[in-house]
PDB file of C-alpha atoms in Angstrom:
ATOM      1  CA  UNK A 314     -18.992 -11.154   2.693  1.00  0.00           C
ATOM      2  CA  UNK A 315     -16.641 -11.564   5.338  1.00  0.00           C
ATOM      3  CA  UNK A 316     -16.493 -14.771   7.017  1.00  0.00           C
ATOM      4  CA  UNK A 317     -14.972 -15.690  10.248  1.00  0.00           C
ATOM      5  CA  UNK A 318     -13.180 -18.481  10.163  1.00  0.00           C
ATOM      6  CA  UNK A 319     -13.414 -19.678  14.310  1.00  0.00           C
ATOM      7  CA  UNK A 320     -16.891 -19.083  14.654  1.00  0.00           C
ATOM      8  CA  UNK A 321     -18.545 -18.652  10.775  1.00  0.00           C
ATOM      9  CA  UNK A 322     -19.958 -15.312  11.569  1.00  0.00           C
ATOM     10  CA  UNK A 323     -20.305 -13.372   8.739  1.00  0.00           C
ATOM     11  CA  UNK A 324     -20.109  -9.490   7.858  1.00  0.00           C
ATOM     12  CA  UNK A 325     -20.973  -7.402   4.557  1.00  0.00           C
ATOM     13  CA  UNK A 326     -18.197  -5.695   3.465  1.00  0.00           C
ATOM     14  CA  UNK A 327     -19.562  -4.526   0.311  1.00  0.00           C
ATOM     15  CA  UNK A 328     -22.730  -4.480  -1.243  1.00  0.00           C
ATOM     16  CA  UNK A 329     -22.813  -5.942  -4.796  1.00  0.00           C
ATOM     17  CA  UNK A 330     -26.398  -5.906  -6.250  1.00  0.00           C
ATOM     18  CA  UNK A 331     -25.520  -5.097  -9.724  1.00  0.00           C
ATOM     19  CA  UNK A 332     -22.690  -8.145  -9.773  1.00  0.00           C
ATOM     20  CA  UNK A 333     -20.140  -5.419 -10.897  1.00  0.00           C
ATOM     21  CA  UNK A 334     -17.600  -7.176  -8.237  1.00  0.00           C
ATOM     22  CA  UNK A 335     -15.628  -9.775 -10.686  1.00  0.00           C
ATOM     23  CA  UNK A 336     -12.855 -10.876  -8.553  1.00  0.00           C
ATOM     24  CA  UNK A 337     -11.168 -10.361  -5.518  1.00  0.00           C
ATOM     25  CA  UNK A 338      -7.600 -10.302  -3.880  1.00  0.00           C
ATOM     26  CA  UNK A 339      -6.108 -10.579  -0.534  1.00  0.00           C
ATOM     27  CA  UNK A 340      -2.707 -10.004   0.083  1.00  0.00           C
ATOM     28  CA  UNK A 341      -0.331 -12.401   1.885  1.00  0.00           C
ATOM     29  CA  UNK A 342      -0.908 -10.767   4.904  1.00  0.00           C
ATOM     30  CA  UNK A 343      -4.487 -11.103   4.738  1.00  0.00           C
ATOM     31  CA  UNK A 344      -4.985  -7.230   5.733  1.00  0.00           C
ATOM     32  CA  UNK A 345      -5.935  -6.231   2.333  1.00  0.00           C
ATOM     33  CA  UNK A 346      -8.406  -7.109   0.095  1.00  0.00           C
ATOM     34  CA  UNK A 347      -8.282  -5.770  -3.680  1.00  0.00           C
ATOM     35  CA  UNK A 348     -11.441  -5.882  -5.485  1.00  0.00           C
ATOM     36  CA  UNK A 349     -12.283  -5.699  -9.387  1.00  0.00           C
ATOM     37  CA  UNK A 350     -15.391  -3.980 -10.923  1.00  0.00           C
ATOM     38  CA  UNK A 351     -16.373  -3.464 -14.417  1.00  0.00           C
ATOM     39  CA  UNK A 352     -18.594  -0.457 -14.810  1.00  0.00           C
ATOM     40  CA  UNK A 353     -20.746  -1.009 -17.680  1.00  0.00           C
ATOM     41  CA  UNK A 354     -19.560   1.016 -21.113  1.00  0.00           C
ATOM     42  CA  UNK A 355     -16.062   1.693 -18.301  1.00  0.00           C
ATOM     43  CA  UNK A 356     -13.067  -0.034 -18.205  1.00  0.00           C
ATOM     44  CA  UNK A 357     -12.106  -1.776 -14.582  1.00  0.00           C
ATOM     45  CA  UNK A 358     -11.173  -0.301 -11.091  1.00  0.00           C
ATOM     46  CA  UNK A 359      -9.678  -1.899  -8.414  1.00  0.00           C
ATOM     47  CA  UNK A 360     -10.716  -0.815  -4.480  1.00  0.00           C
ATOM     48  CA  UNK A 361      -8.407  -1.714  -1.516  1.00  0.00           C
ATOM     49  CA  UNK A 362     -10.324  -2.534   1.806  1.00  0.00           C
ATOM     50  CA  UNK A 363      -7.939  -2.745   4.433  1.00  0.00           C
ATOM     51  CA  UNK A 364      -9.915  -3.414   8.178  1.00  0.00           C
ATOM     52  CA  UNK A 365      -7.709  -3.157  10.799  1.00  0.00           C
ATOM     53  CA  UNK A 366     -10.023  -3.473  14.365  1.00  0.00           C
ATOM     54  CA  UNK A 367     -13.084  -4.600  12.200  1.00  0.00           C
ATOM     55  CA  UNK A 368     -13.746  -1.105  10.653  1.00  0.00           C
ATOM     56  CA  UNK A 369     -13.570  -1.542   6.996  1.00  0.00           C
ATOM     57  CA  UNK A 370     -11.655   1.376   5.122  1.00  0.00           C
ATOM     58  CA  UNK A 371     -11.520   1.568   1.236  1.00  0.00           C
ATOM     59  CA  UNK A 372      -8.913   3.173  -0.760  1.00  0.00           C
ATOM     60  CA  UNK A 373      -9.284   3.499  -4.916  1.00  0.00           C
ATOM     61  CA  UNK A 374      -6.020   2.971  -6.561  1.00  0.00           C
ATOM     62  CA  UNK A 375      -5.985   5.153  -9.331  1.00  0.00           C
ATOM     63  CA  UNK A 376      -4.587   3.354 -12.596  1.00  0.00           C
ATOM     64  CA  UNK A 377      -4.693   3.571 -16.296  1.00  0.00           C
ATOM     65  CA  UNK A 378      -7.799   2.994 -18.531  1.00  0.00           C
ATOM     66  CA  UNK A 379      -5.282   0.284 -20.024  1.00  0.00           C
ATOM     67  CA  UNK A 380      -5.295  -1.792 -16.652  1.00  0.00           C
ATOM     68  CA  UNK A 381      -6.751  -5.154 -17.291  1.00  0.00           C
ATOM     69  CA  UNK A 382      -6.016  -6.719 -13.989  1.00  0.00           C
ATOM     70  CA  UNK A 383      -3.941  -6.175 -10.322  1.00  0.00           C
ATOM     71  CA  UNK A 384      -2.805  -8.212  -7.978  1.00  0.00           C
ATOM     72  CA  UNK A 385      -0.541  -8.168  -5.005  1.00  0.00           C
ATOM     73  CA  UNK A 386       2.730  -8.387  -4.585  1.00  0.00           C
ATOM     74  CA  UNK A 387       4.920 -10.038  -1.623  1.00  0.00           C
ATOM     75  CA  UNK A 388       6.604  -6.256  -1.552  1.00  0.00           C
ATOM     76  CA  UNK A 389       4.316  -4.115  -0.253  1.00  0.00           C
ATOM     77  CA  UNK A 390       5.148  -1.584  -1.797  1.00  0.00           C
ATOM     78  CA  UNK A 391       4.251  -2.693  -4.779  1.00  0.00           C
ATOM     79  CA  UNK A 392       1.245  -4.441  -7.355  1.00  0.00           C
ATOM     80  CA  UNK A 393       1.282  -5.962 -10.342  1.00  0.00           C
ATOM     81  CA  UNK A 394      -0.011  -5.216 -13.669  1.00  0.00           C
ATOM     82  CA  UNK A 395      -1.090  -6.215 -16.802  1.00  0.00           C
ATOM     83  CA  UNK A 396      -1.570  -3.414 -19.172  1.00  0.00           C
ATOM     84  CA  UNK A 397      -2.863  -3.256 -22.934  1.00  0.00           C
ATOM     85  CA  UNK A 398      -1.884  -0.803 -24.891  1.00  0.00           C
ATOM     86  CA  UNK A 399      -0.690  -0.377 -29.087  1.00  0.00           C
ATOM     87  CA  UNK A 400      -2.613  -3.961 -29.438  1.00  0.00           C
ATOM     88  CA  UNK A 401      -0.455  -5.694 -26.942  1.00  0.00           C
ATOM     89  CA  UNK A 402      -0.664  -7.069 -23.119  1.00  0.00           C
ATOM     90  CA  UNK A 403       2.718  -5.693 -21.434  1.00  0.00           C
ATOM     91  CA  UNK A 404       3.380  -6.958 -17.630  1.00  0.00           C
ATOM     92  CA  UNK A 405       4.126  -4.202 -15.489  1.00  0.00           C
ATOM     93  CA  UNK A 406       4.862  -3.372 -11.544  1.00  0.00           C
ATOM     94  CA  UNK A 407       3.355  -0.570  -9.870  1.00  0.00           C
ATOM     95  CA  UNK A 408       4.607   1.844  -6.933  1.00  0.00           C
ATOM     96  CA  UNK A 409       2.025   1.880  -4.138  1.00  0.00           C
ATOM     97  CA  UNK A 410       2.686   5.555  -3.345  1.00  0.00           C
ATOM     98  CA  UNK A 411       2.692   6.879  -7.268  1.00  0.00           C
ATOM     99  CA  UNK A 412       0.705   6.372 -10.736  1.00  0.00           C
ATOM    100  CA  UNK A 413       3.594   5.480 -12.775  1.00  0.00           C
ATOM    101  CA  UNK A 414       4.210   1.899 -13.249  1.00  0.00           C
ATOM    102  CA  UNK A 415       7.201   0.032 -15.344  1.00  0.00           C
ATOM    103  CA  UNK A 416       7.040  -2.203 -17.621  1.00  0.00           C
ATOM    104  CA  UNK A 417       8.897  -5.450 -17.752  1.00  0.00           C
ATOM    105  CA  UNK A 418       7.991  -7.521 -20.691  1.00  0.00           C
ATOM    106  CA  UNK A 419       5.410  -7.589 -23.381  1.00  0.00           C
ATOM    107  CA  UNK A 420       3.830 -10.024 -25.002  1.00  0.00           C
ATOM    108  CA  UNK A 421       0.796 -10.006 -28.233  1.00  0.00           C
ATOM    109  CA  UNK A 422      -0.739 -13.001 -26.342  1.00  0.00           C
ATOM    110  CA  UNK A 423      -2.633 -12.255 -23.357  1.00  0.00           C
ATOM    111  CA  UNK A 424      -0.922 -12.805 -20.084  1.00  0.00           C
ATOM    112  CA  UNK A 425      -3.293 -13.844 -17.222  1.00  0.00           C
ATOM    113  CA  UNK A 426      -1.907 -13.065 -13.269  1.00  0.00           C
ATOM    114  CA  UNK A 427      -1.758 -15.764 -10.624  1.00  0.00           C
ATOM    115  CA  UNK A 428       0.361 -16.055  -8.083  1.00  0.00           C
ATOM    116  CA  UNK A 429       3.834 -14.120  -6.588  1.00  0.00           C
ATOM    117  CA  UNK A 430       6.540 -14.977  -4.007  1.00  0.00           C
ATOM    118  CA  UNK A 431       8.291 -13.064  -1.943  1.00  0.00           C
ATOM    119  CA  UNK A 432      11.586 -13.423  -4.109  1.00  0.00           C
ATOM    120  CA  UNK A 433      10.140 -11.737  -6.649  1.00  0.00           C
ATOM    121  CA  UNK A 434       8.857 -14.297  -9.142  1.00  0.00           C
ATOM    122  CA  UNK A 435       5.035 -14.078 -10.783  1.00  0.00           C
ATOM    123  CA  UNK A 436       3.013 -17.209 -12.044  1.00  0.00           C
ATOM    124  CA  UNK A 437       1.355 -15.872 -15.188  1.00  0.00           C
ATOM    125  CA  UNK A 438       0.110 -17.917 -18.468  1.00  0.00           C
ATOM    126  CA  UNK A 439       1.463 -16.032 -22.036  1.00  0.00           C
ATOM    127  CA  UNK A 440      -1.499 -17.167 -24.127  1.00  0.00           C
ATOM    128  CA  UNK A 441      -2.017 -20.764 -23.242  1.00  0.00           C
ATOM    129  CA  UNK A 442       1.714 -21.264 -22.009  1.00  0.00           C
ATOM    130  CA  UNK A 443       2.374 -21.222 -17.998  1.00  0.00           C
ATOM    131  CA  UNK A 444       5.345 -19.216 -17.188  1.00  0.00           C
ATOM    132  CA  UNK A 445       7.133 -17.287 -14.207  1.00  0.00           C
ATOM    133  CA  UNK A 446       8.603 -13.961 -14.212  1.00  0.00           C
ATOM    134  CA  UNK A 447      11.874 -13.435 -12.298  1.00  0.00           C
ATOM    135  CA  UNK A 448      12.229  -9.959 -11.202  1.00  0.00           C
ATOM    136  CA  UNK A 449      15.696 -10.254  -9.848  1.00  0.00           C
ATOM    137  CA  UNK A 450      16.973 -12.245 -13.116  1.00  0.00           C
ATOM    138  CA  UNK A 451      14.629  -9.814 -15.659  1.00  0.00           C
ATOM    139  CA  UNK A 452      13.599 -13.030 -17.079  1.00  0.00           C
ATOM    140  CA  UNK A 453      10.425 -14.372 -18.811  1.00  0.00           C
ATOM    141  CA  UNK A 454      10.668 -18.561 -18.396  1.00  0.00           C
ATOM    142  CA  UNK A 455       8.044 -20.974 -19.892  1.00  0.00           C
ATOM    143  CA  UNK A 456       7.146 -23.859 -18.007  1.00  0.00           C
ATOM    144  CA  UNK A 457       4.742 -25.462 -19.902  1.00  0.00           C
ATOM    145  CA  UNK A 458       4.745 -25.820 -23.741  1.00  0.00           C
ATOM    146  CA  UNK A 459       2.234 -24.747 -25.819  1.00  0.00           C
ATOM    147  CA  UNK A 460       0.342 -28.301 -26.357  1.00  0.00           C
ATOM    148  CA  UNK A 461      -0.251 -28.881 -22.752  1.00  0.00           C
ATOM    149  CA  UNK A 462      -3.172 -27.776 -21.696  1.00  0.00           C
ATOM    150  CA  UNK A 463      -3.141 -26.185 -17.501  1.00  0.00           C
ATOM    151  CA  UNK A 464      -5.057 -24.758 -15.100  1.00  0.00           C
ATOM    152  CA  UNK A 465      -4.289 -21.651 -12.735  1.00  0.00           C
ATOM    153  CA  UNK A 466      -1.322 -21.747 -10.671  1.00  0.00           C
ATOM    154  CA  UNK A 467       0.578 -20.903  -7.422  1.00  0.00           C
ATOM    155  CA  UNK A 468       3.344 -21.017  -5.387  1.00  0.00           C
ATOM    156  CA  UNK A 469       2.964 -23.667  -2.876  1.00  0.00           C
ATOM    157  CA  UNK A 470       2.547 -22.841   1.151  1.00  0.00           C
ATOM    158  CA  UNK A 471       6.282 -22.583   1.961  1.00  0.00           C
ATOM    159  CA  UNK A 472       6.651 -21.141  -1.837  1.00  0.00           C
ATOM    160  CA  UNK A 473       9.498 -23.572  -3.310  1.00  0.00           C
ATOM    161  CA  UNK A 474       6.901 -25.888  -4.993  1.00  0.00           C
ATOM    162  CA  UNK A 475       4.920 -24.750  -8.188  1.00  0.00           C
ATOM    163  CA  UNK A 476       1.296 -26.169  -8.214  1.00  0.00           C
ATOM    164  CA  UNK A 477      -1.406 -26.620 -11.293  1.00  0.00           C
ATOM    165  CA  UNK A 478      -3.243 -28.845 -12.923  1.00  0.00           C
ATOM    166  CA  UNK A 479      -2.595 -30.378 -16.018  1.00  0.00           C
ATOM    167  CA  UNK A 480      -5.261 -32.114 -18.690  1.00  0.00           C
ATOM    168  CA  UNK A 481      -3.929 -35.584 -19.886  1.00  0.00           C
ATOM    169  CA  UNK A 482      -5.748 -37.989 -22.206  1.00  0.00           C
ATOM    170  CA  UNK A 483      -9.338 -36.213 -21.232  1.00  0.00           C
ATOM    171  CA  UNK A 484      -8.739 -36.203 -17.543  1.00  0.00           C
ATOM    172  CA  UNK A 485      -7.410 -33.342 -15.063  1.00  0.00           C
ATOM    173  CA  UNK A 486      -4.264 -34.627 -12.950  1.00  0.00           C
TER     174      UNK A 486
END
């Protein structure tokens, strides 16, 4: 569904009765909206639905069987990846306009996808570990150690804050 905001009017922009829609996307500019669906006994696809002038349009972006999840980057040009392939999870960026994507670090712990800036730097957790990807510096830094257990994360509003949640002595802070 498609809510607006001003006056709570709502419009279907996909139909979903088999619940194969398992998350969703939009991109900064709130023009595009990435879906996820898991075919049963098929690995994911993503859709893009971009709606300029309230007319929905959908575009498949064709990826690799070894996609496990997309999401946007501040470039627009670009998306990024995790892959799995030889029995590890490998971050990766993809061209908009192509099929090939590169690779920028791998990792036998699964990486999980939350949050980008617009300089170029990822949220992601490495197994239980929170950590941010600097595409400029090439670099892979932790920010949480392995004991600590944290929720999702993001960039804050004006993107030089770094927000999650953190469980301490039984309680969520």
């Amino acid at each position: 569904q498609r809510v607006n905001a001003h006056n709570g009017e709502q419009q279907q922009v996909m139909a979903n009765p088999d619940g194969l829609i398992t998350a969703l996307t939009i991109s900064g500019k709130g023009a595009l909206v990435m879906l996820q669906k898991q075919q049963v006994r098929a690995n994911r696809y993503f859709s893009e639905l971009n709606w300029p002038n309230d007319q929905p349009q959908t575009d498949m972006i064709s990826v690799e069987r070894t996609v496990g999840a997309m999401m946007f980057s501040a470039d627009p040009t670009q998306k990024w990846l995790v892959q799995l392939a030889g029995g590890r999870y490998h971050l990766a960026l993809l061209q908009t306009g192509g099929r090939q994507s590169n690779t920028l670090f791998s990792s036998e712990d699964p990486i999980e996808l939350y949050d980008s800036n617009a300089d170029g730097q990822v949220l992601l957790s490495v197994g239980p570990r929170l950590a941010m990807w600097s595409q400029t510096k090439q670099q892979l830094t932790y920010l949480t150690d392995p004991t600590q257990l944290v929720s999702r994360a993001s960039f804050s509003q004006d993107q030089q804050q770094i927000l999650f949640g953190e469980r301490v002595a039984g309680q969520w802070e």
